[in-house]
Structures are given as structure tokens and as C-alpha cells.
CSV table of N, CA and C in Angstrom, one decimal:
chain,number,residue,atom,x,y,z
A,1,MET,N,12.9,-24.1,-35.4
A,1,MET,CA,13.8,-23.2,-34.7
A,1,MET,C,13.2,-21.7,-34.8
A,2,THR,N,12.7,-21.4,-36.0
A,2,THR,CA,12.1,-20.0,-36.2
A,2,THR,C,10.9,-19.8,-35.3
A,3,ALA,N,10.1,-20.9,-35.2
A,3,ALA,CA,8.9,-20.8,-34.3
A,3,ALA,C,9.3,-20.6,-32.9
A,4,ALA,N,10.4,-21.2,-32.4
A,4,ALA,CA,10.8,-21.0,-31.0
A,4,ALA,C,11.3,-19.6,-30.8
A,5,VAL,N,12.0,-19.0,-31.8
A,5,VAL,CA,12.5,-17.7,-31.7
A,5,VAL,C,11.3,-16.7,-31.6
A,6,ALA,N,10.3,-17.0,-32.5
A,6,ALA,CA,9.1,-16.1,-32.5
A,6,ALA,C,8.4,-16.2,-31.2
A,7,VAL,N,8.3,-17.4,-30.6
A,7,VAL,CA,7.6,-17.5,-29.3
A,7,VAL,C,8.4,-16.8,-28.2
A,8,LEU,N,9.7,-17.0,-28.1
A,8,LEU,CA,10.5,-16.4,-27.1
A,8,LEU,C,10.5,-14.8,-27.3
A,9,GLY,N,10.6,-14.4,-28.6
A,9,GLY,CA,10.6,-13.0,-28.8
A,9,GLY,C,9.3,-12.3,-28.4
A,10,GLY,N,8.2,-13.0,-28.6
A,10,GLY,CA,6.9,-12.5,-28.1
A,10,GLY,C,6.8,-12.4,-26.6
A,11,ALA,N,7.3,-13.5,-26.0
A,11,ALA,CA,7.3,-13.5,-24.5
A,11,ALA,C,8.2,-12.4,-24.0
A,12,GLY,N,9.3,-12.1,-24.6
A,12,GLY,CA,10.2,-11.0,-24.2
A,12,GLY,C,9.5,-9.7,-24.3
A,13,ALA,N,8.8,-9.5,-25.4
A,13,ALA,CA,8.1,-8.2,-25.6
A,13,ALA,C,7.0,-8.0,-24.5
A,14,PHE,N,6.3,-9.1,-24.2
A,14,PHE,CA,5.3,-9.1,-23.1
A,14,PHE,C,6.0,-8.7,-21.8
A,15,ALA,N,7.1,-9.3,-21.5
A,15,ALA,CA,7.8,-9.0,-20.3
A,15,ALA,C,8.2,-7.6,-20.2
A,16,LEU,N,8.7,-7.0,-21.3
A,16,LEU,CA,9.1,-5.6,-21.3
A,16,LEU,C,7.9,-4.7,-21.1
A,17,VAL,N,6.8,-5.0,-21.7
A,17,VAL,CA,5.6,-4.2,-21.5
A,17,VAL,C,5.1,-4.3,-20.1
A,18,TYR,N,5.1,-5.5,-19.6
A,18,TYR,CA,4.6,-5.7,-18.2
A,18,TYR,C,5.5,-5.0,-17.2
A,19,ALA,N,6.8,-5.1,-17.4
A,19,ALA,CA,7.7,-4.4,-16.5
A,19,ALA,C,7.5,-2.9,-16.5
A,20,GLY,N,7.1,-2.3,-17.6
A,20,GLY,CA,6.9,-0.9,-17.7
A,20,GLY,C,5.7,-0.4,-17.0
A,21,GLU,N,4.8,-1.4,-16.6
A,21,GLU,CA,3.5,-1.0,-15.9
A,21,GLU,C,3.6,-1.3,-14.4
A,22,GLN,N,4.8,-1.6,-13.9
A,22,GLN,CA,4.9,-1.9,-12.5
A,22,GLN,C,4.7,-0.6,-11.7
A,23,PRO,N,4.1,-0.7,-10.5
A,23,PRO,CA,4.0,0.5,-9.6
A,23,PRO,C,5.4,0.8,-9.1
A,24,PRO,N,5.5,2.0,-8.5
A,24,PRO,CA,6.8,2.4,-7.9
A,24,PRO,C,7.3,1.4,-6.8
A,25,SER,N,8.6,1.2,-6.8
A,25,SER,CA,9.2,0.3,-5.8
A,25,SER,C,10.0,1.2,-4.8
A,26,LEU,N,9.8,0.9,-3.5
A,26,LEU,CA,10.6,1.7,-2.5
A,26,LEU,C,11.7,0.8,-2.0
A,27,ALA,N,12.8,1.4,-1.7
A,27,ALA,CA,14.0,0.7,-1.1
A,27,ALA,C,14.8,1.6,-0.2
A,28,GLN,N,15.5,1.0,0.7
A,28,GLN,CA,16.4,1.7,1.6
A,28,GLN,C,15.8,2.9,2.3
A,29,SER,N,14.6,2.7,2.8
A,29,SER,CA,13.9,3.8,3.5
A,29,SER,C,14.4,3.9,4.9
A,30,THR,N,14.8,5.1,5.3
A,30,THR,CA,15.3,5.4,6.6
A,30,THR,C,14.7,6.7,7.2
A,31,ALA,N,14.6,6.7,8.5
A,31,ALA,CA,14.2,7.9,9.2
A,31,ALA,C,15.2,8.2,10.3
A,32,ARG,N,15.5,9.5,10.5
A,32,ARG,CA,16.4,9.9,11.6
A,32,ARG,C,15.8,11.1,12.3
A,33,TYR,N,15.5,10.9,13.6
A,33,TYR,CA,15.0,11.9,14.4
A,33,TYR,C,16.1,12.4,15.3
A,34,THR,N,16.2,13.8,15.3
A,34,THR,CA,17.2,14.4,16.2
A,34,THR,C,16.3,15.4,17.1
A,35,ALA,N,16.4,15.2,18.4
A,35,ALA,CA,15.6,16.0,19.3
A,35,ALA,C,16.2,17.4,19.4
A,36,PRO,N,15.4,18.4,19.7
A,36,PRO,CA,16.0,19.8,19.9
A,36,PRO,C,16.9,19.8,21.1
A,37,ASP,N,17.8,20.6,21.1
A,37,ASP,CA,18.8,20.7,22.3
A,37,ASP,C,19.0,22.2,22.6
A,38,GLY,N,18.5,22.6,23.7
A,38,GLY,CA,18.6,24.0,24.1
A,38,GLY,C,18.0,24.9,23.0
A,39,ASP,N,18.8,25.8,22.5
A,39,ASP,CA,18.2,26.8,21.5
A,39,ASP,C,18.3,26.2,20.1
A,40,ARG,N,18.9,25.0,19.9
A,40,ARG,CA,19.0,24.4,18.6
A,40,ARG,C,17.8,23.5,18.3
A,41,ASP,N,17.2,23.8,17.1
A,41,ASP,CA,16.1,22.9,16.6
A,41,ASP,C,16.6,21.5,16.3
A,42,GLY,N,15.7,20.6,16.5
A,42,GLY,CA,16.0,19.2,16.0
A,42,GLY,C,15.4,19.0,14.6
A,43,SER,N,15.4,17.8,14.2
A,43,SER,CA,14.8,17.5,12.8
A,43,SER,C,14.4,16.1,12.7
A,44,LEU,N,13.6,15.9,11.7
A,44,LEU,CA,13.2,14.6,11.2
A,44,LEU,C,13.6,14.5,9.7
A,45,VAL,N,14.5,13.5,9.4
A,45,VAL,CA,14.9,13.4,8.0
A,45,VAL,C,14.6,12.0,7.6
A,46,PHE,N,13.8,11.9,6.5
A,46,PHE,CA,13.4,10.6,5.9
A,46,PHE,C,13.9,10.5,4.5
A,47,THR,N,14.5,9.4,4.2
A,47,THR,CA,14.9,9.2,2.8
A,47,THR,C,14.5,7.8,2.3
A,48,THR,N,14.2,7.8,1.0
A,48,THR,CA,13.9,6.5,0.3
A,48,THR,C,14.3,6.6,-1.1
A,49,ASP,N,14.6,5.4,-1.7
A,49,ASP,CA,14.9,5.3,-3.1
A,49,ASP,C,13.6,4.8,-3.8
A,50,VAL,N,13.2,5.5,-4.8
A,50,VAL,CA,12.0,5.1,-5.5
A,50,VAL,C,12.4,4.7,-7.0
A,51,THR,N,12.0,3.5,-7.4
A,51,THR,CA,12.3,3.0,-8.7
A,51,THR,C,11.0,2.9,-9.5
A,52,VAL,N,10.9,3.5,-10.6
A,52,VAL,CA,9.7,3.4,-11.5
A,52,VAL,C,10.1,3.8,-12.9
A,53,SER,N,9.7,3.1,-13.9
A,53,SER,CA,10.2,3.3,-15.2
A,53,SER,C,9.4,4.5,-15.9
A,54,SER,N,8.2,4.8,-15.4
A,54,SER,CA,7.4,5.9,-16.1
A,54,SER,C,7.8,7.3,-15.6
A,55,GLY,N,8.6,7.3,-14.5
A,55,GLY,CA,8.9,8.6,-13.9
A,55,GLY,C,8.0,8.8,-12.7
A,56,ILE,N,8.5,9.7,-11.8
A,56,ILE,CA,7.8,9.9,-10.5
A,56,ILE,C,7.0,11.2,-10.5
A,57,ARG,N,5.7,11.2,-10.2
A,57,ARG,CA,4.9,12.4,-10.1
A,57,ARG,C,5.1,13.1,-8.8
A,58,HIS,N,5.0,12.3,-7.6
A,58,HIS,CA,5.3,12.8,-6.3
A,58,HIS,C,5.5,11.7,-5.3
A,59,VAL,N,6.1,12.1,-4.2
A,59,VAL,CA,6.3,11.2,-3.1
A,59,VAL,C,5.8,12.0,-1.9
A,60,LYS,N,4.9,11.5,-1.1
A,60,LYS,CA,4.3,12.2,0.1
A,60,LYS,C,4.7,11.4,1.3
A,61,VAL,N,4.9,12.1,2.4
A,61,VAL,CA,5.4,11.5,3.7
A,61,VAL,C,4.5,11.9,4.8
A,62,LEU,N,4.3,11.0,5.7
A,62,LEU,CA,3.5,11.3,6.9
A,62,LEU,C,4.1,10.5,8.1
A,63,ALA,N,4.6,11.2,9.1
A,63,ALA,CA,5.1,10.6,10.3
A,63,ALA,C,3.9,10.5,11.3
A,64,TRP,N,3.8,9.3,12.0
A,64,TRP,CA,2.7,9.1,12.9
A,64,TRP,C,3.2,8.2,14.1
A,65,PRO,N,2.7,8.5,15.3
A,65,PRO,CA,3.1,7.7,16.5
A,65,PRO,C,2.3,6.4,16.5
A,66,THR,N,3.0,5.3,16.9
A,66,THR,CA,2.4,4.0,16.9
A,66,THR,C,1.2,3.9,17.8
A,67,ASP,N,1.0,4.8,18.8
A,67,ASP,CA,-0.1,4.7,19.6
A,67,ASP,C,-1.2,5.7,19.2
A,68,SER,N,-1.2,6.1,18.0
A,68,SER,CA,-2.2,7.1,17.5
A,68,SER,C,-3.4,6.3,16.9
A,69,PRO,N,-4.5,7.0,16.6
A,69,PRO,CA,-5.7,6.3,15.9
A,69,PRO,C,-5.3,5.7,14.6
A,70,LEU,N,-4.3,6.1,13.9
A,70,LEU,CA,-3.9,5.5,12.7
A,70,LEU,C,-3.4,4.1,12.8
A,71,ALA,N,-3.0,3.7,14.0
A,71,ALA,CA,-2.6,2.3,14.3
A,71,ALA,C,-3.8,1.4,14.2
A,72,ASP,N,-5.0,1.9,14.4
A,72,ASP,CA,-6.2,1.0,14.5
A,72,ASP,C,-6.8,0.8,13.1
A,73,LYS,N,-6.3,1.5,12.1
A,73,LYS,CA,-6.9,1.3,10.8
A,73,LYS,C,-5.8,1.2,9.7
A,74,GLU,N,-6.1,0.8,8.6
A,74,GLU,CA,-5.1,0.7,7.5
A,74,GLU,C,-5.1,2.0,6.7
A,75,LEU,N,-3.9,2.6,6.6
A,75,LEU,CA,-3.8,3.9,5.9
A,75,LEU,C,-4.2,3.7,4.4
A,76,THR,N,-4.8,4.7,3.8
A,76,THR,CA,-5.1,4.6,2.4
A,76,THR,C,-4.5,5.8,1.6
A,77,THR,N,-4.5,5.7,0.3
A,77,THR,CA,-4.0,6.9,-0.5
A,77,THR,C,-4.8,8.1,-0.1
A,78,LYS,N,-6.0,8.0,0.2
A,78,LYS,CA,-6.9,9.2,0.5
A,78,LYS,C,-6.3,9.8,1.8
A,79,ASP,N,-5.9,9.0,2.8
A,79,ASP,CA,-5.4,9.5,4.0
A,79,ASP,C,-4.1,10.3,3.8
A,80,MET,N,-3.4,10.0,2.7
A,80,MET,CA,-2.1,10.6,2.4
A,80,MET,C,-2.3,11.9,1.6
A,81,ALA,N,-3.5,12.2,1.2
A,81,ALA,CA,-3.7,13.4,0.3
A,81,ALA,C,-3.1,14.7,0.9
A,82,GLU,N,-3.2,14.9,2.2
A,82,GLU,CA,-2.7,16.1,2.8
A,82,GLU,C,-1.3,15.9,3.4
A,83,ALA,N,-0.7,14.8,3.1
A,83,ALA,CA,0.7,14.6,3.6
A,83,ALA,C,1.7,15.5,2.9
A,84,GLU,N,2.8,15.7,3.5
A,84,GLU,CA,3.8,16.7,2.9
A,84,GLU,C,4.7,16.0,1.8
A,85,PRO,N,5.1,16.8,0.8
A,85,PRO,CA,5.9,16.2,-0.2
A,85,PRO,C,7.3,16.1,0.1
A,86,ALA,N,8.0,15.0,-0.4
A,86,ALA,CA,9.4,14.9,-0.3
A,86,ALA,C,10.0,15.5,-1.6
A,87,THR,N,11.3,15.8,-1.5
A,87,THR,CA,12.0,16.4,-2.6
A,87,THR,C,12.8,15.2,-3.2
A,88,CYS,N,12.7,15.0,-4.5
A,88,CYS,CA,13.3,13.9,-5.2
A,88,CYS,C,14.4,14.3,-6.2
A,89,ALA,N,15.4,13.6,-6.3
A,89,ALA,CA,16.5,13.9,-7.3
A,89,ALA,C,16.9,12.6,-7.9
A,90,PRO,N,17.3,12.6,-9.2
A,90,PRO,CA,17.7,11.3,-9.9
A,90,PRO,C,18.9,10.7,-9.2
A,91,SER,N,18.9,9.4,-9.1
A,91,SER,CA,20.0,8.7,-8.5
A,91,SER,C,20.3,7.4,-9.3
A,92,GLY,N,19.7,7.2,-10.4
A,92,GLY,CA,20.0,6.0,-11.3
A,92,GLY,C,19.1,6.1,-12.5
A,93,GLU,N,19.1,5.1,-13.3
A,93,GLU,CA,18.4,5.1,-14.6
A,93,GLU,C,16.9,5.3,-14.4
A,94,ASP,N,16.3,4.5,-13.5
A,94,ASP,CA,14.8,4.7,-13.3
A,94,ASP,C,14.6,4.9,-11.8
A,95,THR,N,15.6,5.4,-11.1
A,95,THR,CA,15.5,5.6,-9.6
A,95,THR,C,15.7,7.1,-9.2
A,96,VAL,N,14.9,7.5,-8.2
A,96,VAL,CA,15.1,8.8,-7.6
A,96,VAL,C,15.3,8.6,-6.1
A,97,ARG,N,16.1,9.4,-5.5
A,97,ARG,CA,16.3,9.4,-4.1
A,97,ARG,C,15.4,10.6,-3.6
A,98,CYS,N,14.5,10.3,-2.7
A,98,CYS,CA,13.6,11.3,-2.1
A,98,CYS,C,13.9,11.5,-0.7
A,99,THR,N,13.9,12.8,-0.3
A,99,THR,CA,14.2,13.2,1.0
A,99,THR,C,13.1,14.2,1.5
A,100,TYR,N,12.7,13.9,2.8
A,100,TYR,CA,11.8,14.8,3.5
A,100,TYR,C,12.5,15.2,4.7
A,101,THR,N,12.6,16.5,4.9
A,101,THR,CA,13.2,17.1,6.1
A,101,THR,C,12.3,18.1,6.7
A,102,VAL,N,12.1,18.0,8.0
A,102,VAL,CA,11.3,19.0,8.8
A,102,VAL,C,12.0,19.4,10.1
A,103,ALA,N,12.1,20.7,10.4
A,103,ALA,CA,12.6,21.1,11.6
A,103,ALA,C,11.7,20.8,12.8
A,104,VAL,N,12.3,20.5,13.9
A,104,VAL,CA,11.5,20.2,15.1
A,104,VAL,C,11.9,21.2,16.2
A,105,THR,N,11.0,22.1,16.6
A,105,THR,CA,11.3,23.0,17.6
A,105,THR,C,11.1,22.4,19.0
A,106,GLY,N,11.6,23.0,20.0
A,106,GLY,CA,11.4,22.6,21.4
A,106,GLY,C,9.9,22.4,21.7
A,107,ALA,N,9.1,23.4,21.3
A,107,ALA,CA,7.6,23.4,21.5
A,107,ALA,C,7.0,22.2,20.8
A,108,ASP,N,7.4,21.9,19.5
A,108,ASP,CA,6.9,20.8,18.8
A,108,ASP,C,7.2,19.5,19.6
A,109,ALA,N,8.5,19.3,20.0
A,109,ALA,CA,8.9,18.1,20.7
A,109,ALA,C,8.2,17.9,22.0
A,110,ALA,N,7.8,19.0,22.7
A,110,ALA,CA,7.1,18.9,23.9
A,110,ALA,C,5.7,18.3,23.7
A,111,GLU,N,5.1,18.5,22.5
A,111,GLU,CA,3.8,18.0,22.3
A,111,GLU,C,3.8,16.6,21.6
A,112,PHE,N,4.9,16.1,21.1
A,112,PHE,CA,5.0,14.8,20.5
A,112,PHE,C,4.8,13.7,21.5
A,113,PRO,N,4.0,12.7,21.2
A,113,PRO,CA,4.0,11.5,22.0
A,113,PRO,C,5.3,10.8,22.0
A,114,ARG,N,5.8,10.4,23.2
A,114,ARG,CA,7.0,9.7,23.4
A,114,ARG,C,6.9,8.3,22.9
A,115,GLY,N,7.9,7.7,22.4
A,115,GLY,CA,7.9,6.3,22.0
A,115,GLY,C,8.1,6.1,20.5
A,116,PRO,N,7.8,4.9,20.0
A,116,PRO,CA,8.0,4.6,18.5
A,116,PRO,C,7.0,5.4,17.6
A,117,TRP,N,7.6,5.8,16.5
A,117,TRP,CA,6.8,6.4,15.4
A,117,TRP,C,7.1,5.6,14.1
A,118,HIS,N,6.2,5.7,13.2
A,118,HIS,CA,6.4,5.2,11.8
A,118,HIS,C,6.3,6.3,10.8
A,119,VAL,N,6.9,6.1,9.7
A,119,VAL,CA,6.8,7.0,8.6
A,119,VAL,C,6.1,6.3,7.4
A,120,ALA,N,5.0,6.9,7.0
A,120,ALA,CA,4.2,6.3,5.9
A,120,ALA,C,4.7,7.1,4.6
A,121,VAL,N,4.8,6.4,3.5
A,121,VAL,CA,5.2,7.1,2.2
A,121,VAL,C,4.3,6.6,1.1
A,122,LEU,N,3.8,7.6,0.3
A,122,LEU,CA,3.0,7.3,-0.9
A,122,LEU,C,3.8,7.8,-2.1
A,123,ALA,N,4.1,6.9,-3.0
A,123,ALA,CA,4.8,7.3,-4.3
A,123,ALA,C,3.8,7.1,-5.4
A,124,ARG,N,3.6,8.2,-6.2
A,124,ARG,CA,2.8,8.1,-7.4
A,124,ARG,C,3.6,8.3,-8.6
A,125,ALA,N,3.5,7.4,-9.5
A,125,ALA,CA,4.3,7.5,-10.8
A,125,ALA,C,3.5,8.4,-11.8
A,126,ASP,N,4.3,8.8,-12.8
A,126,ASP,CA,3.7,9.6,-13.9
A,126,ASP,C,2.5,8.8,-14.6
A,127,ASP,N,2.6,7.5,-14.6
A,127,ASP,CA,1.5,6.7,-15.3
A,127,ASP,C,0.3,6.5,-14.4
A,128,GLY,N,0.3,7.1,-13.1
A,128,GLY,CA,-0.8,7.0,-12.2
A,128,GLY,C,-0.8,5.9,-11.2
A,129,SER,N,0.1,4.9,-11.4
A,129,SER,CA,0.3,3.8,-10.5
A,129,SER,C,0.8,4.4,-9.1
A,130,THR,N,0.5,3.7,-8.0
A,130,THR,CA,0.9,4.1,-6.7
A,130,THR,C,1.4,3.0,-5.9
A,131,THR,N,2.3,3.3,-4.9
A,131,THR,CA,2.7,2.4,-3.9
A,131,THR,C,2.6,3.2,-2.6
A,132,LEU,N,1.9,2.5,-1.6
A,132,LEU,CA,1.7,3.1,-0.3
A,132,LEU,C,2.4,2.1,0.7
A,133,ASP,N,3.3,2.6,1.5
A,133,ASP,CA,3.9,1.8,2.6
A,133,ASP,C,3.7,2.5,3.9
A,134,PRO,N,2.7,2.1,4.7
A,134,PRO,CA,2.4,2.8,5.9
A,134,PRO,C,3.4,2.7,7.0
A,135,LYS,N,4.4,1.8,6.8
A,135,LYS,CA,5.5,1.6,7.8
A,135,LYS,C,6.8,1.5,7.1
A,136,ALA,N,7.1,2.5,6.3
A,136,ALA,CA,8.3,2.5,5.5
A,136,ALA,C,9.6,2.6,6.3
A,137,ALA,N,9.5,3.3,7.5
A,137,ALA,CA,10.6,3.5,8.4
A,137,ALA,C,10.1,3.7,9.8
A,138,ARG,N,11.0,3.6,10.7
A,138,ARG,CA,10.6,3.8,12.1
A,138,ARG,C,11.6,4.6,12.8
A,139,PHE,N,11.2,5.4,13.8
A,139,PHE,CA,12.1,6.2,14.6
A,139,PHE,C,11.5,6.3,16.0
A,140,THR,N,12.2,6.8,17.0
A,140,THR,CA,11.8,6.9,18.4
A,140,THR,C,11.9,8.3,18.8
A,141,VAL,N,10.8,8.8,19.4
A,141,VAL,CA,10.9,10.1,20.1
A,141,VAL,C,11.1,9.8,21.6
A,142,GLY,N,12.2,10.3,22.1
A,142,GLY,CA,12.5,10.0,23.5
A,142,GLY,C,12.2,11.1,24.5
């Protein structure tokens, strides 16, 4: 019986150590695009929940049209180096809710390709682990 407890206890310790080394996990990612209307600017608002036990260093966001050159290649963390940061706030024990908001002027919207767009997100944990989702959310520019 003591041997069984020792084996199970050791496996439990391994599971806890292993769980602490997991990369960030993304959930509930959404994007909402509002077109400008007259003199009123529009916006793009992206939100995602990031869970990571070591803490979050940063979350970067990049919106891209599906008919762009990015569609022909796989995005990398290097591609996301110049992406814009999201603002994150605690929303649970190991979870933060990250939001990226950008105003869209009439001039901006006139230059945007029409049709479907994707939002790529890169989350980097304090321990250096990363998660990249090149299609975390989708929206349409009409």
C-alpha cells in the first residue's frame, strides 16, 4: 500500500510540474468590426482569454485579409514581431482577458480589402513559451 501511494504521489508531482510548463491557451476569441458611418469612426475590437500558469508577458494581434499574401504562407512568431499589443487584465486564477481595439477612419476603411479577414494572435508567457493562432477569429469588411 505504501509503495502504491509513493508511485501515485510521484506521478502527481510530475503532472503538476508538467502542467506548469504548458504554453498559453487561448479561448473565446472574438472579433467585431464596425464600419465608419458618416463623421463617426468605426472600430475593430478583438478579445481573447489567455490561460497560463507562469503569467503572461504579452499578447500581440494582427488583422489580415484572407486574400492577402499571408494566406499563402504559415504565419510565424517572427511575422508577429511588429504586431500591435493587446491590453490584458486578470479574469481568473491563471487567466487574463486581452482586448485589442483600434479606430477605423473612413479613409482607412476605403483602403481595406472587402470580404473576410482573420485575426492572428501571439501569446507569450513569462516563462518564454508561446502560442500562435493565425486564425483566432474572423470578421468581414463590407
